[in-house]
PDB file of C-alpha atoms in Angstrom:
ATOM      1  CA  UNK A 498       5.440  -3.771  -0.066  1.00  0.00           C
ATOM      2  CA  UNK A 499       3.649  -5.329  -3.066  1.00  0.00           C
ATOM      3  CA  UNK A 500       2.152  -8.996  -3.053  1.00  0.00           C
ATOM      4  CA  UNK A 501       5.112  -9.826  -5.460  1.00  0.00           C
ATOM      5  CA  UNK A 502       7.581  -8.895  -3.122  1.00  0.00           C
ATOM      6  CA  UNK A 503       6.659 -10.260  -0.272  1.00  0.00           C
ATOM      7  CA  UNK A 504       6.513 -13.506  -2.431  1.00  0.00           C
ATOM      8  CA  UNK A 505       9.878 -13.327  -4.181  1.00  0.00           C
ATOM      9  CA  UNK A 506      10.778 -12.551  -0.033  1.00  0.00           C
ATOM     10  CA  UNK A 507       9.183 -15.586   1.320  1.00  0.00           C
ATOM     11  CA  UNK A 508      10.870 -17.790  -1.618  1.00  0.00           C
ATOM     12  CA  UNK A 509      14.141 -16.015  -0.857  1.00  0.00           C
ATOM     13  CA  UNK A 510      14.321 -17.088   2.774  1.00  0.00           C
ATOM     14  CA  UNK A 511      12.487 -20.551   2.249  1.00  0.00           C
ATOM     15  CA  UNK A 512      15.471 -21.200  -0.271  1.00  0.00           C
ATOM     16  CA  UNK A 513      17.846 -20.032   1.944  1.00  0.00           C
ATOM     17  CA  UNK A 514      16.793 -22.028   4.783  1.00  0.00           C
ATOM     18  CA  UNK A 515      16.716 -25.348   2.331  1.00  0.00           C
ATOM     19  CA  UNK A 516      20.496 -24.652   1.446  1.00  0.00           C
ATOM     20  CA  UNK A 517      20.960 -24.564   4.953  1.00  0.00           C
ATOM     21  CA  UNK A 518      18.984 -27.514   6.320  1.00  0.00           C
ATOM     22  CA  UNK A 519      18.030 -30.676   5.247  1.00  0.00           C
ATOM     23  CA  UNK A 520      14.154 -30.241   5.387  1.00  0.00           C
ATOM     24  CA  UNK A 521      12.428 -30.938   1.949  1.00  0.00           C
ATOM     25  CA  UNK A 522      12.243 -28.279  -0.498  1.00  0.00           C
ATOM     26  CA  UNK A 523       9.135 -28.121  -2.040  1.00  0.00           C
ATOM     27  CA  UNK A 524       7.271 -28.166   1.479  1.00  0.00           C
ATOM     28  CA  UNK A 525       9.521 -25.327   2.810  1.00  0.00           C
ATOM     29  CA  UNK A 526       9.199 -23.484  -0.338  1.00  0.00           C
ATOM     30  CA  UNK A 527       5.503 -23.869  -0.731  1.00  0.00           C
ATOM     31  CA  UNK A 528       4.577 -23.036   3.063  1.00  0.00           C
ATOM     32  CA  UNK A 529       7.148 -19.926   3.009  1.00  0.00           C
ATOM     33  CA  UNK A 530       5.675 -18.207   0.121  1.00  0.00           C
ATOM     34  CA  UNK A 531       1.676 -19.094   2.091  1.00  0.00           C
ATOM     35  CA  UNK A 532       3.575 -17.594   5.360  1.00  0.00           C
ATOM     36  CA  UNK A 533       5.169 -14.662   2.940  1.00  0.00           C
ATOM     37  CA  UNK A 534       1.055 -13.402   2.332  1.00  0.00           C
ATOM     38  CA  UNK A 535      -0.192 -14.384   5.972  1.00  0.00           C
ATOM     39  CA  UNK A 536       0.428 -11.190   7.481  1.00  0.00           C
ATOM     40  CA  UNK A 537      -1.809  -8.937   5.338  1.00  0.00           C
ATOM     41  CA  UNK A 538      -4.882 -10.532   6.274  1.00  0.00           C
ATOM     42  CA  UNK A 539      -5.959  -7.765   8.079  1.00  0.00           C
ATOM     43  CA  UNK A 540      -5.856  -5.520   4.775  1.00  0.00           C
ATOM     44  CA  UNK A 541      -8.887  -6.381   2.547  1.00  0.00           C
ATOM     45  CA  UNK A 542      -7.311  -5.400  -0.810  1.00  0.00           C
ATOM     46  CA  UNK A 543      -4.297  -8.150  -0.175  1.00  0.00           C
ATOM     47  CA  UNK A 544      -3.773 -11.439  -1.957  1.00  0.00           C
ATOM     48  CA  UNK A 545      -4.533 -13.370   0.878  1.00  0.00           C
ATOM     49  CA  UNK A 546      -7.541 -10.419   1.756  1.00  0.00           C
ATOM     50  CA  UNK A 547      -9.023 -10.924  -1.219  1.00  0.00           C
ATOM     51  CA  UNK A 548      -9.390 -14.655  -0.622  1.00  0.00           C
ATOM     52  CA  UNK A 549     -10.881 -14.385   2.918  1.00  0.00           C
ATOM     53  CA  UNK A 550     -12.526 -11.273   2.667  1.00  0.00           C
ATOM     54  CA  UNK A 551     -14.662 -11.537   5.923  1.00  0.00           C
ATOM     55  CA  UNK A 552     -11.941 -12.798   7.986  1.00  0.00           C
ATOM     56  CA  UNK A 553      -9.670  -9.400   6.744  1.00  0.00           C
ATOM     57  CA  UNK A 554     -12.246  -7.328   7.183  1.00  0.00           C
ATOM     58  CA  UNK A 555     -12.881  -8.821  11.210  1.00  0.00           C
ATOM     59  CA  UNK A 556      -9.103  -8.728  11.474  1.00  0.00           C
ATOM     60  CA  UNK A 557      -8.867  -5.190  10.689  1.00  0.00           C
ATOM     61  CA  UNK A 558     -11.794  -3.961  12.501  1.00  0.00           C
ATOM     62  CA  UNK A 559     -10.482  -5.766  16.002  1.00  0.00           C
ATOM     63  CA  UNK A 560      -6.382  -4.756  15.221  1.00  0.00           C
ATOM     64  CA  UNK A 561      -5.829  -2.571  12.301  1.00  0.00           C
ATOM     65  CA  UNK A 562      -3.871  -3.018   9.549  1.00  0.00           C
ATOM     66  CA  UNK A 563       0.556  -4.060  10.535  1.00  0.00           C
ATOM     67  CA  UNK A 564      -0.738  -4.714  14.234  1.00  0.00           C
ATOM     68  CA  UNK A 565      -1.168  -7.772  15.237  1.00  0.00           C
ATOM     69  CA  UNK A 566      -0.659  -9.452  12.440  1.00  0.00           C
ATOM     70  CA  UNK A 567       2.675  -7.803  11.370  1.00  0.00           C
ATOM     71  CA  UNK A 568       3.882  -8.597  15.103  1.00  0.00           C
ATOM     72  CA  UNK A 569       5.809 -11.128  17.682  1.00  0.00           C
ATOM     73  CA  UNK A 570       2.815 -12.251  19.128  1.00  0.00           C
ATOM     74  CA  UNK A 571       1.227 -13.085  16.189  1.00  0.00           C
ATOM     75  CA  UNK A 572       4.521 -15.140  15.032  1.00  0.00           C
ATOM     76  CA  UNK A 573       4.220 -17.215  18.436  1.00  0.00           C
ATOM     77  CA  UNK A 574       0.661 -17.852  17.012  1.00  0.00           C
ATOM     78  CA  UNK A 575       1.071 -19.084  14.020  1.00  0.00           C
ATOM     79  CA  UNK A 576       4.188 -21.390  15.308  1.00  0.00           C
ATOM     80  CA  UNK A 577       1.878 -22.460  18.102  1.00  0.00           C
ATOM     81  CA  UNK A 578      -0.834 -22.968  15.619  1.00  0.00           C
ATOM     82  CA  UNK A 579       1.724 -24.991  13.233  1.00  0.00           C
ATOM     83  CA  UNK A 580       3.133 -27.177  15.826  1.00  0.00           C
ATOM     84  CA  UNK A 581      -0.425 -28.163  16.320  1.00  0.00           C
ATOM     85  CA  UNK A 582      -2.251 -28.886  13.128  1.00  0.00           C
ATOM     86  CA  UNK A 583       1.411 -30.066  11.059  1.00  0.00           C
ATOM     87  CA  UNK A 584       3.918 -32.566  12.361  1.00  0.00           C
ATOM     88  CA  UNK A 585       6.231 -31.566   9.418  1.00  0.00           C
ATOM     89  CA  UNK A 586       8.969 -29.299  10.165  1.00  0.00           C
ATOM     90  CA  UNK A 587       9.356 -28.516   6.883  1.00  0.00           C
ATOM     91  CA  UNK A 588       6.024 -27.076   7.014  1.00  0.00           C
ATOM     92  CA  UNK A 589       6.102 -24.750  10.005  1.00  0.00           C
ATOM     93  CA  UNK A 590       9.703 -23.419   9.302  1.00  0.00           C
ATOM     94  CA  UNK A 591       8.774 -22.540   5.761  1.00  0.00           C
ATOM     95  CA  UNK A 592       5.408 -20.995   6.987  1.00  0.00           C
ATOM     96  CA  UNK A 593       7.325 -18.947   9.966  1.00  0.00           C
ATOM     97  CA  UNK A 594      10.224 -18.265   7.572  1.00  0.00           C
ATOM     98  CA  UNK A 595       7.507 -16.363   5.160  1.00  0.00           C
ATOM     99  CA  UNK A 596       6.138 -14.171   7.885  1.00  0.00           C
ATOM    100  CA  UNK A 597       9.438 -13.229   9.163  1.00  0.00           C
ATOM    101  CA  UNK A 598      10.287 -12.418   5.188  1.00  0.00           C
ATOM    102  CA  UNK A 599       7.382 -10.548   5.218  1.00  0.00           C
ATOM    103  CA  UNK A 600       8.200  -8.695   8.164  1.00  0.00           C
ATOM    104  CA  UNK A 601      11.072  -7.420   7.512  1.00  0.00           C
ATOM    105  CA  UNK A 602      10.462  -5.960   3.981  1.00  0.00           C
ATOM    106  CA  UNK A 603       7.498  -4.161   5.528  1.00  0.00           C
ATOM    107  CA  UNK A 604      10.213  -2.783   7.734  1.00  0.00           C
ATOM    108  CA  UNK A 605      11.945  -0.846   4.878  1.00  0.00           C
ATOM    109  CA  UNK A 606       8.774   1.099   4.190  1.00  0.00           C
ATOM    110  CA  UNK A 607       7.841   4.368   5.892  1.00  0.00           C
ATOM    111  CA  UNK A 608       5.183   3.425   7.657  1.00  0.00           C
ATOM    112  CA  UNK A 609       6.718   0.056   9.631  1.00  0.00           C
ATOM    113  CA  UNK A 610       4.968  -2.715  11.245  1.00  0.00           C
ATOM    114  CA  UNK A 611       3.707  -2.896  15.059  1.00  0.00           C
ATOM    115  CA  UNK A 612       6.289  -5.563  15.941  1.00  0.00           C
ATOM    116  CA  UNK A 613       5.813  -5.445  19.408  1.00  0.00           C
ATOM    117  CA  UNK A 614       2.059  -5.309  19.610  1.00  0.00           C
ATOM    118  CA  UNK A 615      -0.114  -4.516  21.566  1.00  0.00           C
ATOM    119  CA  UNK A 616       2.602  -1.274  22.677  1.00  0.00           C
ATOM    120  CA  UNK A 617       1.898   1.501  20.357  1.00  0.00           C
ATOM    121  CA  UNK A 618       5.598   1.879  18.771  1.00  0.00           C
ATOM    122  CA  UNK A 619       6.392   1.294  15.172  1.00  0.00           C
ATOM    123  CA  UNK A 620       9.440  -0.366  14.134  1.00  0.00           C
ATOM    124  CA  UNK A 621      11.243   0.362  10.828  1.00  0.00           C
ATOM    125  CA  UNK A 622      14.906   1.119   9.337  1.00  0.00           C
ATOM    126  CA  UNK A 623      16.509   4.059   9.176  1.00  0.00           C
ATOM    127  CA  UNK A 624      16.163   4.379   5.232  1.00  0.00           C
ATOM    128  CA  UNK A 625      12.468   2.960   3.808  1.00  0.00           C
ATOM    129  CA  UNK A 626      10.465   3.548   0.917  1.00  0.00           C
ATOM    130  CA  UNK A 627       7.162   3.429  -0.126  1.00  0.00           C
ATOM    131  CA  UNK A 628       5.003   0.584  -1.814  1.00  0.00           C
ATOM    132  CA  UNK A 629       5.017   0.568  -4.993  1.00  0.00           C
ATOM    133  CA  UNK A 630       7.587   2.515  -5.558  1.00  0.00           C
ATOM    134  CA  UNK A 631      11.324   2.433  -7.992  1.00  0.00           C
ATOM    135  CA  UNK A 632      13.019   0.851  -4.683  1.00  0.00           C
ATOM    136  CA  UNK A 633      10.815  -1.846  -3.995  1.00  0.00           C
ATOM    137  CA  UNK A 634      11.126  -2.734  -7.824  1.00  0.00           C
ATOM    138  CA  UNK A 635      14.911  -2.933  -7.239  1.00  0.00           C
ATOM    139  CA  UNK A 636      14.420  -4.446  -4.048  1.00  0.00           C
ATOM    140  CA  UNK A 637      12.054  -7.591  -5.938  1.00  0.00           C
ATOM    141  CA  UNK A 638      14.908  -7.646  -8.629  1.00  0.00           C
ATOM    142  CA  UNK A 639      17.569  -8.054  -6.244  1.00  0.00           C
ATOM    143  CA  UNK A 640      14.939 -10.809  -4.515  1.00  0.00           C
ATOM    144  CA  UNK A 641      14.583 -12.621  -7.523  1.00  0.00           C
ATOM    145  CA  UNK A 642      18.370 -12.765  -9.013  1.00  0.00           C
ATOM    146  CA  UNK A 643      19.432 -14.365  -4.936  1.00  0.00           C
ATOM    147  CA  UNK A 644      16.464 -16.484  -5.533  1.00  0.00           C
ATOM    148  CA  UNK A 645      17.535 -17.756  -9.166  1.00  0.00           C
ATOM    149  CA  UNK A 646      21.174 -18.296  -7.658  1.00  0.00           C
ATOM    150  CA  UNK A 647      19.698 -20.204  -4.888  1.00  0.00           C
ATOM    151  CA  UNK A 648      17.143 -22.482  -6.477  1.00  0.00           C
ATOM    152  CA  UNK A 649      20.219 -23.397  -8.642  1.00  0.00           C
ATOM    153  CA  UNK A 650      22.194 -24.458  -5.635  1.00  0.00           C
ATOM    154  CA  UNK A 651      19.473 -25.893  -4.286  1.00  0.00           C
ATOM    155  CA  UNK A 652      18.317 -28.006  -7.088  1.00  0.00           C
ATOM    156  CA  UNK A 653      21.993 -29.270  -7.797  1.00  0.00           C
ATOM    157  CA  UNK A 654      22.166 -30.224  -4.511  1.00  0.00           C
ATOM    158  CA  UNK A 655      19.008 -32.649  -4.305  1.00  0.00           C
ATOM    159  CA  UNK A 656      19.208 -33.572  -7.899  1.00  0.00           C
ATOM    160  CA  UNK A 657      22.776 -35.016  -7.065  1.00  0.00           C
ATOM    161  CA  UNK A 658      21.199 -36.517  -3.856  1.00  0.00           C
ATOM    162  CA  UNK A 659      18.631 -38.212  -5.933  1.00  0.00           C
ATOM    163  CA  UNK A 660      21.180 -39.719  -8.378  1.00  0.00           C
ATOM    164  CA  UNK A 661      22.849 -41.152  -5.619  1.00  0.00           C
ATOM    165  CA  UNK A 662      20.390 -42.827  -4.269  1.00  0.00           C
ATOM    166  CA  UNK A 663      19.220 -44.499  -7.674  1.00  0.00           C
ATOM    167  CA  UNK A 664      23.012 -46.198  -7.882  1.00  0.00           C
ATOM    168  CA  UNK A 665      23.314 -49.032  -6.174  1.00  0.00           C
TER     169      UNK A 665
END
């Protein structure tokens, strides 16, 4: 999948895990769509590659590109990771809810992720498509309208929290 999707994917699941929790919304939000780019360090012409170009290009010389980074063990580093540098929850949910966003829509493409690195098996769904392609357009469109309905649910909710709280 496209940058763009795996953003509108990471937003997706960071607003649905905001309607579902109380953790604050902009934090989740903002660390789900950073978690949504995470795993494509290890390819070089990514949004997140582009940034750290010598870090991708180590990455992908030591694992590949959907190894490591597009895997289990890799998710258990990252929480690990999280749980030590952030004491907000907020934070490492919406960064873990991004990768997991991430990995799934890289699921619905033919060529899968390495979920269960380091074994040698690819995991994707029966029906996938390719990057880039008429799908994955309808599949960011159908992203974005859940998202729109969300953030309006969402932003309802704490706007009537905040009114609330300003009466005394």
């Amino acid at each position: 999948m496209k940058g763009k999707t795996h953003v509108i994917g990471g937003v997706t699941l960071g607003l649905t895990v905001v309607h579902l929790t109380d953790l604050d919304p902009v934090v989740v939000l903002a660390s789900s769509l950073v978690g949504s780019l995470i795993p494509d360090i290890c390819h070089s012409g990514s949004k997140i590659g582009k940034r750290m170009p010598i870090l991708s290009r180590i990455i992908n010389f030591v694992f590949g590109h959907r190894s490591f980074t597009h895997s289990i063990v890799f998710c258990f580093v990252i929480a690990f990771l999280a749980d030590f540098l952030f004491s907000n929850t907020a934070i490492k949910t919406g960064l873990l809810s991004g990768i997991i966003s991430h990995y799934i829509l890289d699921m619905a493409t033919k060529s899968g992720i390495q979920l269960f690195f380091p074994l040698n098996f690819k995991v994707r769904f029966p029906l996938t498509t390719r990057t880039g392609s008429f799908v994955e357009n309808i599949i960011f469109s159908i992203l974005s309208l859940i998202s729109v309905y969300l953030g309006f649910q969402v932003l309802s909710t704490n706007f009537s929290s905040f009114i609330n709280n300003l009466t005394p």
